[in-house]
């Protein structure tokens, strides 16, 4: 059902992440490879085609709840998953379908499923994998909201998180049990400026026979492609860099098509006959996009967090400039980090793009184009100084978001992480002295001037 048959996602995804660069040979240049468009080309074109009804070149906002069936047989085949097509916008929508195909192409996956928020994407993934009493292992260096979702909300489903240290791959192995169904990490961890060793943790997941889920929100597929390092499922908060303009909430699940659900036999939703759909086995019927199909036609159908067509359109428009924005974000982020590191009121700067960061080597491996634009630094004045700084900035906006064109600032201990115990805060990289910034794409001189005046007043 994700797309009409002609729009079925390409198996294995695109061949390259990066543009091949200018070619030599002038007139003898070969025609571009049909199967290997570069990242910037995919960011503009993947999944989109002129509207068949009107020729509209931009993807239309299909602001409709439902779609007329050709006849009763057509309706029956749609409901049986025997034909691909639209039924109802809670399950899919043509604007959403373009967004899904585009992000899947950028991540090198087989299919995507866009939903209402990043948290909804996580909920949908675990609903597809877990049964009551099951466990999963997650890095404790996560977005604060994910710590709450995993540690508290999921308990109501009897799903249990076991925390590991994202900076110590061996700790994931130690947290495995018979009931472990997945490992979950962020690529660049929020908010601490930590880069996780994806390949080392992927090896542990493979040996344990469980999928590795990577939240790639802070890196975006432009800076890091987790599938290349062994991820099986990638999730995003589209709210951040992919949408990029701070105007819509959304999330996405990307199926990398790499996990053998039938061979594993530990995921009955994917491998056993499904009573909801006349006994089909998802893994058998849908092959390397079975996870995305089950997530859509079972979890999204029954839990309901659909993305609106308008938000899908705004996020799709944002993605067209992702490479341009990320280049500017990371260049500004590095310049600001270097400036902060030399400031007398700043105790430390945790930016993996700085050569003295303990994560610099990992950043060069996993994010060679730049270590993101969201990181933390410590104020010598502690909690009081953090509160004062966020009150005095003028260009920076004091709010709870990241990945906007605008520069943003927050003091996690008094806001996003205040529900956690002070021990949990410190372990999540959000201690009392920590300030987190998301460096925008304004002129870097103006960003630095604003921090300069606010720090001078402390
Ligand atoms: C924001 C965020 C989320 C949650 O996404 P929402 O769209 O706010 O639901 C998850 N993970 C990370 C890393 C985030 O930054």
Coordinates of C-alpha atoms and ligand atoms in Angstrom, one line a residue:
X1 CA 0.0 0.0 0.0
X2 CA 2.8 2.5 0.4
X3 CA 2.8 3.6 -3.2
X4 CA 1.3 2.6 -6.6
X5 CA 3.3 -0.3 -8.0
X6 CA 5.3 1.9 -10.4
X7 CA 6.4 4.0 -7.4
X8 CA 7.6 1.0 -5.4
X9 CA 10.8 2.0 -3.7
X10 CA 14.0 0.9 -5.4
X11 CA 15.5 -2.2 -3.9
X12 CA 18.7 -1.4 -2.0
X13 CA 18.3 2.3 -2.4
X14 CA 20.6 4.6 -4.3
X15 CA 24.1 3.6 -5.0
X16 CA 25.9 6.6 -3.5
X17 CA 25.4 9.2 -0.8
X18 CA 27.7 11.8 -2.3
X19 CA 27.7 13.5 -5.7
X20 CA 30.5 12.0 -7.7
X21 CA 32.0 15.5 -8.3
X22 CA 32.9 17.2 -11.5
X23 CA 33.9 14.7 -14.2
X24 CA 36.8 15.1 -16.5
X25 CA 36.7 14.6 -20.3
X26 CA 34.3 17.4 -21.5
X27 CA 32.3 16.1 -24.5
X28 CA 33.2 12.5 -23.6
X29 CA 31.5 12.6 -20.3
X30 CA 29.2 9.6 -20.0
X31 CA 25.5 10.1 -19.4
X32 CA 24.7 10.2 -15.7
X33 CA 24.1 6.7 -14.1
X34 CA 20.4 6.0 -13.9
X35 CA 20.8 4.2 -10.6
X36 CA 23.2 6.5 -8.8
X37 CA 22.0 10.1 -8.5
X38 CA 23.9 12.1 -5.9
X39 CA 22.5 13.3 -2.6
X40 CA 21.5 16.8 -3.6
X41 CA 19.7 15.4 -6.7
X42 CA 17.8 12.9 -4.5
X43 CA 17.0 15.7 -2.0
X44 CA 15.2 17.6 -4.7
X45 CA 13.7 14.8 -6.8
X46 CA 13.4 11.4 -5.1
X47 CA 9.8 10.2 -5.0
X48 CA 8.3 13.2 -6.9
X49 CA 6.9 13.3 -10.4
X50 CA 4.6 15.8 -12.1
X51 CA 1.1 15.4 -10.9
X52 CA -0.6 13.0 -13.3
X53 CA -4.0 14.9 -13.2
X54 CA -2.7 18.5 -13.6
X55 CA 1.0 18.5 -14.4
X56 CA 1.7 20.4 -11.2
X57 CA 5.5 20.3 -10.8
X58 CA 5.6 20.9 -7.0
X59 CA 4.1 18.0 -5.0
X60 CA 0.5 19.0 -4.4
X61 CA -1.0 19.0 -0.8
X62 CA -3.6 16.2 -1.2
X63 CA -5.8 17.6 1.5
X64 CA -8.3 14.7 1.5
X65 CA -9.3 12.1 4.1
X66 CA -10.3 9.3 1.6
X67 CA -10.1 8.1 -2.0
X68 CA -12.9 6.7 -4.3
X69 CA -12.6 3.0 -5.2
X70 CA -12.8 2.0 -8.9
X71 CA -15.4 -0.7 -8.0
X72 CA -16.2 -3.2 -5.3
X73 CA -13.5 -5.6 -6.4
X74 CA -10.9 -2.8 -6.3
X75 CA -12.0 -1.9 -2.8
X76 CA -11.7 -5.6 -1.7
X77 CA -8.2 -6.0 -3.1
X78 CA -7.0 -2.8 -1.4
X79 CA -8.4 -4.0 2.0
X80 CA -6.7 -7.4 1.4
X81 CA -3.3 -5.7 0.7
X82 CA -3.5 -7.5 -2.7
X83 CA -3.2 -4.2 -4.6
X84 CA -1.3 -1.0 -3.7
X85 CA -3.5 2.1 -3.4
X86 CA -5.0 4.7 -1.2
X87 CA -7.9 4.0 1.2
X88 CA -7.8 6.5 4.0
X89 CA -5.3 9.3 5.1
X90 CA -4.8 7.7 8.5
X91 CA -2.9 5.0 6.7
X92 CA -1.4 6.8 3.7
X93 CA -1.7 9.9 1.5
X94 CA 0.0 10.8 -1.8
X95 CA 1.9 13.9 -0.4
X96 CA 3.1 11.7 2.5
X97 CA 4.1 9.0 0.0
X98 CA 6.5 11.4 -1.8
X99 CA 8.1 12.3 1.6
X100 CA 8.5 8.7 2.5
X101 CA 10.1 7.7 -0.8
X102 CA 12.5 10.7 -0.5
X103 CA 13.7 10.1 3.0
X104 CA 14.1 6.4 2.2
X105 CA 16.2 7.3 -0.8
X106 CA 18.4 9.7 1.3
X107 CA 18.9 7.0 4.0
X108 CA 19.5 4.2 1.5
X109 CA 16.5 2.3 2.7
X110 CA 13.8 0.2 0.9
X111 CA 10.7 2.1 2.2
X112 CA 9.6 4.8 4.7
X113 CA 6.7 5.5 6.9
X114 CA 6.0 9.1 7.8
X115 CA 4.0 9.7 11.0
X116 CA 2.8 12.6 13.2
X117 CA 6.1 13.1 15.2
X118 CA 9.5 11.7 16.1
X119 CA 8.0 10.1 19.2
X120 CA 5.2 8.5 17.1
X121 CA 7.9 7.0 14.9
X122 CA 9.5 5.4 17.9
X123 CA 6.2 4.2 19.3
X124 CA 5.3 2.6 15.9
X125 CA 8.7 0.9 15.6
X126 CA 8.5 -0.7 19.1
X127 CA 4.8 -1.6 18.7
X128 CA 5.8 -3.6 15.6
X129 CA 8.7 -5.4 17.3
X130 CA 7.7 -6.0 20.9
X131 CA 5.3 -8.2 22.9
X132 CA 4.4 -7.7 26.6
X133 CA 7.3 -8.6 28.8
X134 CA 9.9 -8.0 26.1
X135 CA 13.0 -5.9 26.6
X136 CA 15.2 -3.6 24.4
X137 CA 18.6 -2.1 25.1
X138 CA 19.0 1.7 24.6
X139 CA 21.9 4.1 25.1
X140 CA 21.2 6.3 28.0
X141 CA 22.6 9.3 26.1
X142 CA 19.3 10.2 24.4
X143 CA 16.9 13.0 23.8
X144 CA 15.2 13.7 27.2
X145 CA 11.7 12.9 25.7
X146 CA 12.9 9.5 24.6
X147 CA 14.2 8.7 28.1
X148 CA 10.7 9.4 29.4
X149 CA 8.9 7.5 26.6
X150 CA 11.1 4.4 27.0
X151 CA 11.4 4.5 30.8
X152 CA 7.8 5.4 31.7
X153 CA 5.2 5.3 28.9
X154 CA 6.4 2.0 27.5
X155 CA 6.0 0.3 30.9
X156 CA 2.2 0.6 30.4
X157 CA 2.7 -1.9 27.5
X158 CA 5.0 -4.0 29.7
X159 CA 7.9 -3.2 27.4
X160 CA 11.1 -2.8 29.3
X161 CA 14.2 -0.7 28.5
X162 CA 17.6 -1.7 29.7
X163 CA 20.0 1.2 29.7
X164 CA 23.5 0.9 28.3
X165 CA 26.3 3.5 28.0
X166 CA 26.4 4.8 24.5
X167 CA 30.2 5.5 24.8
X168 CA 30.9 1.8 25.9
X169 CA 29.7 -0.6 23.2
X170 CA 30.5 -3.6 25.5
X171 CA 27.8 -2.3 27.9
X172 CA 25.1 -3.2 25.3
X173 CA 26.3 -6.8 25.2
X174 CA 26.1 -6.9 29.0
X175 CA 22.5 -5.7 28.9
X176 CA 21.2 -8.3 26.5
X177 CA 18.8 -11.0 27.6
X178 CA 16.6 -13.8 26.2
X179 CA 13.8 -11.2 25.8
X180 CA 15.8 -8.5 24.1
X181 CA 14.1 -7.5 20.8
X182 CA 16.2 -4.5 19.7
X183 CA 19.0 -2.1 20.3
X184 CA 18.3 1.6 20.1
X185 CA 20.9 4.5 19.8
X186 CA 21.2 8.0 18.4
X187 CA 24.0 8.6 15.9
X188 CA 24.9 12.0 17.3
X189 CA 23.5 11.9 20.8
X190 CA 21.3 14.8 22.1
X191 CA 22.3 17.0 23.9
X192 CA 25.8 16.1 24.7
X193 CA 27.8 16.3 21.4
X194 CA 28.6 12.6 21.6
X195 CA 29.1 10.5 18.5
X196 CA 28.2 6.9 18.9
X197 CA 30.3 4.0 17.5
X198 CA 27.5 2.7 15.3
X199 CA 29.5 -0.1 13.7
X200 CA 30.6 -1.6 17.0
X201 CA 27.1 -1.6 18.3
X202 CA 25.7 -3.0 15.0
X203 CA 28.1 -5.9 15.4
X204 CA 26.7 -6.7 18.9
X205 CA 23.1 -6.4 17.5
X206 CA 23.9 -8.8 14.7
X207 CA 25.5 -11.4 17.0
X208 CA 22.4 -11.1 19.3
X209 CA 20.1 -11.6 16.3
X210 CA 18.2 -8.3 17.0
X211 CA 17.7 -5.2 14.8
X212 CA 19.7 -2.0 15.4
X213 CA 17.5 1.1 15.4
X214 CA 19.3 4.4 15.0
X215 CA 17.7 7.8 15.7
X216 CA 19.5 9.9 13.0
X217 CA 17.8 13.2 13.9
X218 CA 20.8 15.3 15.0
X219 CA 23.0 14.2 12.1
X220 CA 20.4 14.1 9.2
X221 CA 21.2 11.7 6.4
X222 CA 23.4 14.4 4.8
X223 CA 26.0 14.1 7.6
X224 CA 25.5 10.4 8.5
X225 CA 23.9 7.3 6.9
X226 CA 23.5 4.7 9.6
X227 CA 22.6 1.9 7.1
X228 CA 26.1 2.0 5.8
X229 CA 27.3 1.0 9.3
X230 CA 24.9 -1.7 10.0
X231 CA 21.6 -0.1 11.1
X232 CA 18.4 -2.0 10.2
X233 CA 15.9 0.7 11.0
X234 CA 16.4 4.4 11.0
X235 CA 14.0 6.9 12.7
X236 CA 13.9 10.7 12.6
X237 CA 12.1 13.5 14.1
X238 CA 11.3 15.3 10.8
X239 CA 10.6 18.3 13.1
X240 CA 14.3 19.1 13.2
X241 CA 16.8 19.3 10.3
X242 CA 14.8 17.5 7.7
X243 CA 11.9 20.0 7.8
X244 CA 14.5 22.5 8.9
X245 CA 12.4 25.6 9.4
X246 CA 10.8 25.1 12.8
X247 CA 7.2 25.0 11.3
X248 CA 5.9 21.4 11.5
X249 CA 6.1 18.4 13.7
X250 CA 6.7 15.0 11.9
X251 CA 8.5 11.7 12.2
X252 CA 9.6 8.9 10.0
X253 CA 10.6 5.3 10.1
X254 CA 13.0 4.0 7.4
X255 CA 13.2 0.3 6.8
X256 CA 16.7 -0.5 5.6
X257 CA 15.6 -3.9 4.3
X258 CA 18.5 -5.6 6.0
X259 CA 17.0 -7.7 8.7
X260 CA 15.9 -11.3 8.1
X261 CA 12.6 -11.5 9.9
X262 CA 11.6 -15.0 8.6
X263 CA 15.0 -16.4 9.4
X264 CA 14.9 -15.0 12.9
X265 CA 11.5 -16.2 13.9
X266 CA 11.5 -14.0 17.0
X267 CA 9.2 -11.4 15.6
X268 CA 5.7 -13.0 15.1
X269 CA 4.1 -9.8 13.8
X270 CA 6.4 -10.1 10.7
X271 CA 6.8 -13.9 10.4
X272 CA 3.6 -15.5 11.5
X273 CA 0.2 -15.5 9.7
X274 CA -1.6 -12.2 10.3
X275 CA -5.2 -12.5 11.4
X276 CA -5.9 -8.9 10.4
X277 CA -5.1 -9.7 6.7
X278 CA -6.4 -13.2 5.9
X279 CA -3.3 -15.0 7.2
X280 CA -0.5 -13.4 5.1
X281 CA 3.0 -13.4 6.5
X282 CA 4.4 -9.9 6.1
X283 CA 8.1 -11.1 5.7
X284 CA 7.1 -13.5 3.0
X285 CA 4.7 -11.3 1.1
X286 CA 6.7 -8.0 1.3
X287 CA 10.3 -9.1 1.5
X288 CA 12.7 -6.3 2.2
X289 CA 10.1 -3.7 2.9
X290 CA 8.0 -6.0 5.2
X291 CA 8.8 -4.0 8.3
X292 CA 7.6 -0.7 6.8
X293 CA 4.4 -2.5 5.6
X294 CA 3.7 -4.0 9.0
X295 CA 4.4 -0.7 10.7
X296 CA 1.9 1.1 8.4
X297 CA -0.9 -1.5 8.1
X298 CA -0.9 -2.7 11.7
X299 CA 0.8 -0.1 14.1
X300 CA -0.2 3.1 12.3
X301 CA -3.6 1.7 11.3
X302 CA -4.5 0.8 14.9
X303 CA -2.6 3.4 17.0
X304 CA -3.4 6.3 14.6
X305 CA -0.6 9.0 14.7
X306 CA -0.9 10.0 11.0
X307 CA 1.0 13.0 9.6
X308 CA -1.1 15.8 8.1
X309 CA -0.7 16.3 4.3
X310 CA 0.2 20.0 5.0
X311 CA 3.0 19.0 7.3
X312 CA 4.2 16.4 4.8
X313 CA 4.3 19.1 2.2
X314 CA 6.2 21.6 4.4
X315 CA 8.8 19.0 5.4
X316 CA 9.2 17.9 1.8
X317 CA 9.9 21.5 0.8
X318 CA 12.5 21.8 3.6
X319 CA 14.3 18.6 2.5
X320 CA 15.0 20.2 -1.0
X321 CA 17.6 22.5 0.7
X322 CA 18.9 20.0 3.3
X323 CA 22.4 19.8 1.8
X324 CA 22.7 23.6 1.5
X325 CA 21.5 24.2 5.0
X326 CA 23.6 21.5 6.6
X327 CA 26.8 22.9 5.0
X328 CA 26.0 26.3 6.6
X329 CA 24.9 24.8 9.9
X330 CA 28.1 22.8 10.4
X331 CA 30.4 25.7 9.2
X332 CA 28.7 28.1 11.7
X333 CA 28.7 25.5 14.4
X334 CA 32.5 24.9 14.2
X335 CA 33.3 28.6 14.2
X336 CA 31.1 29.2 17.2
X337 CA 32.6 26.2 19.1
X338 CA 36.1 27.5 18.5
X339 CA 35.1 30.9 19.7
X340 CA 33.4 29.5 22.9
X341 CA 36.3 27.3 23.7
X342 CA 38.5 30.4 24.0
X343 CA 36.0 32.3 26.2
X344 CA 37.1 32.9 29.8
X345 CA 33.6 32.2 31.2
X346 CA 33.2 28.9 29.4
X347 CA 34.5 25.8 31.2
X348 CA 34.3 23.4 28.3
X349 CA 32.8 22.9 24.9
X350 CA 31.5 19.5 23.8
X351 CA 31.6 19.7 20.0
X352 CA 32.9 16.6 18.2
X353 CA 34.1 18.8 15.4
X354 CA 36.8 20.2 17.7
X355 CA 40.1 18.3 17.5
X356 CA 40.4 17.9 21.3
X357 CA 36.9 16.3 21.6
X358 CA 37.0 12.7 22.7
X359 CA 34.6 12.0 19.9
X360 CA 36.6 13.7 17.2
X361 CA 37.8 10.4 15.7
X362 CA 34.3 8.9 15.7
X363 CA 33.0 12.1 14.1
X364 CA 35.4 11.9 11.3
X365 CA 34.4 8.4 10.6
X366 CA 30.6 8.7 10.9
X367 CA 30.0 12.3 10.0
X368 CA 32.9 13.3 7.6
X369 CA 31.0 16.4 6.3
X370 CA 30.7 17.9 9.8
X371 CA 29.7 16.9 13.3
X372 CA 26.3 18.5 13.4
X373 CA 25.3 21.9 14.7
X374 CA 23.7 21.0 18.0
X375 CA 26.0 20.7 21.1
X376 CA 26.5 21.7 24.6
X377 CA 29.0 23.8 26.6
X378 CA 29.5 24.4 30.3
X379 CA 29.5 27.7 32.1
X380 CA 31.9 28.3 35.0
X381 CA 29.0 30.0 36.8
X382 CA 26.8 26.8 36.9
X383 CA 23.0 26.7 37.1
X384 CA 22.5 30.5 37.8
X385 CA 24.8 31.4 34.9
X386 CA 22.9 29.1 32.6
X387 CA 19.5 30.7 33.5
X388 CA 21.0 34.2 33.1
X389 CA 22.6 33.4 29.7
X390 CA 19.3 32.2 28.1
X391 CA 17.6 35.3 29.5
X392 CA 20.1 37.7 28.0
X393 CA 20.5 36.5 24.4
X394 CA 18.7 38.5 21.7
X395 CA 19.3 36.8 18.3
X396 CA 19.2 33.4 19.8
X397 CA 15.7 32.1 20.7
X398 CA 15.2 30.5 24.1
X399 CA 13.0 27.5 23.3
X400 CA 12.8 23.7 23.2
X401 CA 13.7 22.8 19.7
X402 CA 16.7 22.2 17.5
X403 CA 17.5 22.0 13.8
X404 CA 15.8 25.3 12.9
X405 CA 17.3 27.9 10.5
X406 CA 17.4 30.2 13.5
X407 CA 19.9 29.9 16.3
X408 CA 18.3 28.4 19.4
X409 CA 19.5 28.0 23.0
X410 CA 18.3 26.2 26.0
X411 CA 19.4 25.4 29.6
X412 CA 18.4 21.7 29.8
X413 CA 18.5 21.4 33.6
X414 CA 15.8 24.0 34.0
X415 CA 13.7 22.9 31.1
X416 CA 13.8 19.7 28.9
X417 CA 15.5 17.6 31.5
X418 CA 13.9 19.0 34.6
X419 CA 11.7 15.9 35.1
X420 CA 14.7 13.7 35.4
X421 CA 16.6 13.2 38.7
X422 CA 19.8 15.2 38.9
X423 CA 21.7 11.9 38.6
X424 CA 19.9 11.0 35.4
X425 CA 20.5 14.5 34.1
X426 CA 24.2 14.3 34.6
X427 CA 24.3 10.9 33.0
X428 CA 22.3 12.2 30.0
X429 CA 24.9 15.0 29.6
X430 CA 22.5 17.7 30.9
X431 CA 24.1 18.7 34.2
X432 CA 23.4 22.1 36.0
X433 CA 26.1 24.0 34.2
X434 CA 25.2 22.8 30.7
X435 CA 23.8 25.1 28.0
X436 CA 22.7 23.5 24.7
X437 CA 22.8 25.5 21.4
X438 CA 21.5 24.7 17.9
X439 CA 23.5 26.9 15.6
X440 CA 21.4 28.4 12.8
X441 CA 22.3 29.6 9.4
X442 CA 22.4 33.3 10.1
X443 CA 25.7 35.3 9.6
X444 CA 28.2 33.7 12.0
X445 CA 29.5 37.2 13.1
X446 CA 26.0 38.0 14.3
X447 CA 25.6 34.7 16.2
X448 CA 29.0 35.2 17.9
X449 CA 28.2 38.9 18.7
X450 CA 25.0 37.8 20.5
X451 CA 26.7 35.2 22.7
X452 CA 29.5 37.8 23.3
X453 CA 27.1 40.4 24.7
X454 CA 25.1 37.9 26.8
X455 CA 28.3 36.3 28.3
X456 CA 29.8 39.8 29.0
X457 CA 26.7 40.6 31.1
X458 CA 27.0 37.5 33.4
Ligands
LIG1 C1 13.0 16.0 18.9 C2 13.6 14.6 18.9 C3 12.8 13.5 19.1 C4 11.3 13.6 19.2 O1 10.7 14.1 18.0 P1 9.3 14.9 18.0 O2 9.1 15.2 16.6 O3 9.5 16.1 18.9 O4 8.3 13.9 18.5 C5 13.4 12.3 19.1 N1 14.7 12.2 19.0 C6 15.5 13.2 18.9 C7 17.0 13.1 18.8 C8 15.0 14.5 18.9 O5 15.8 15.6 18.8

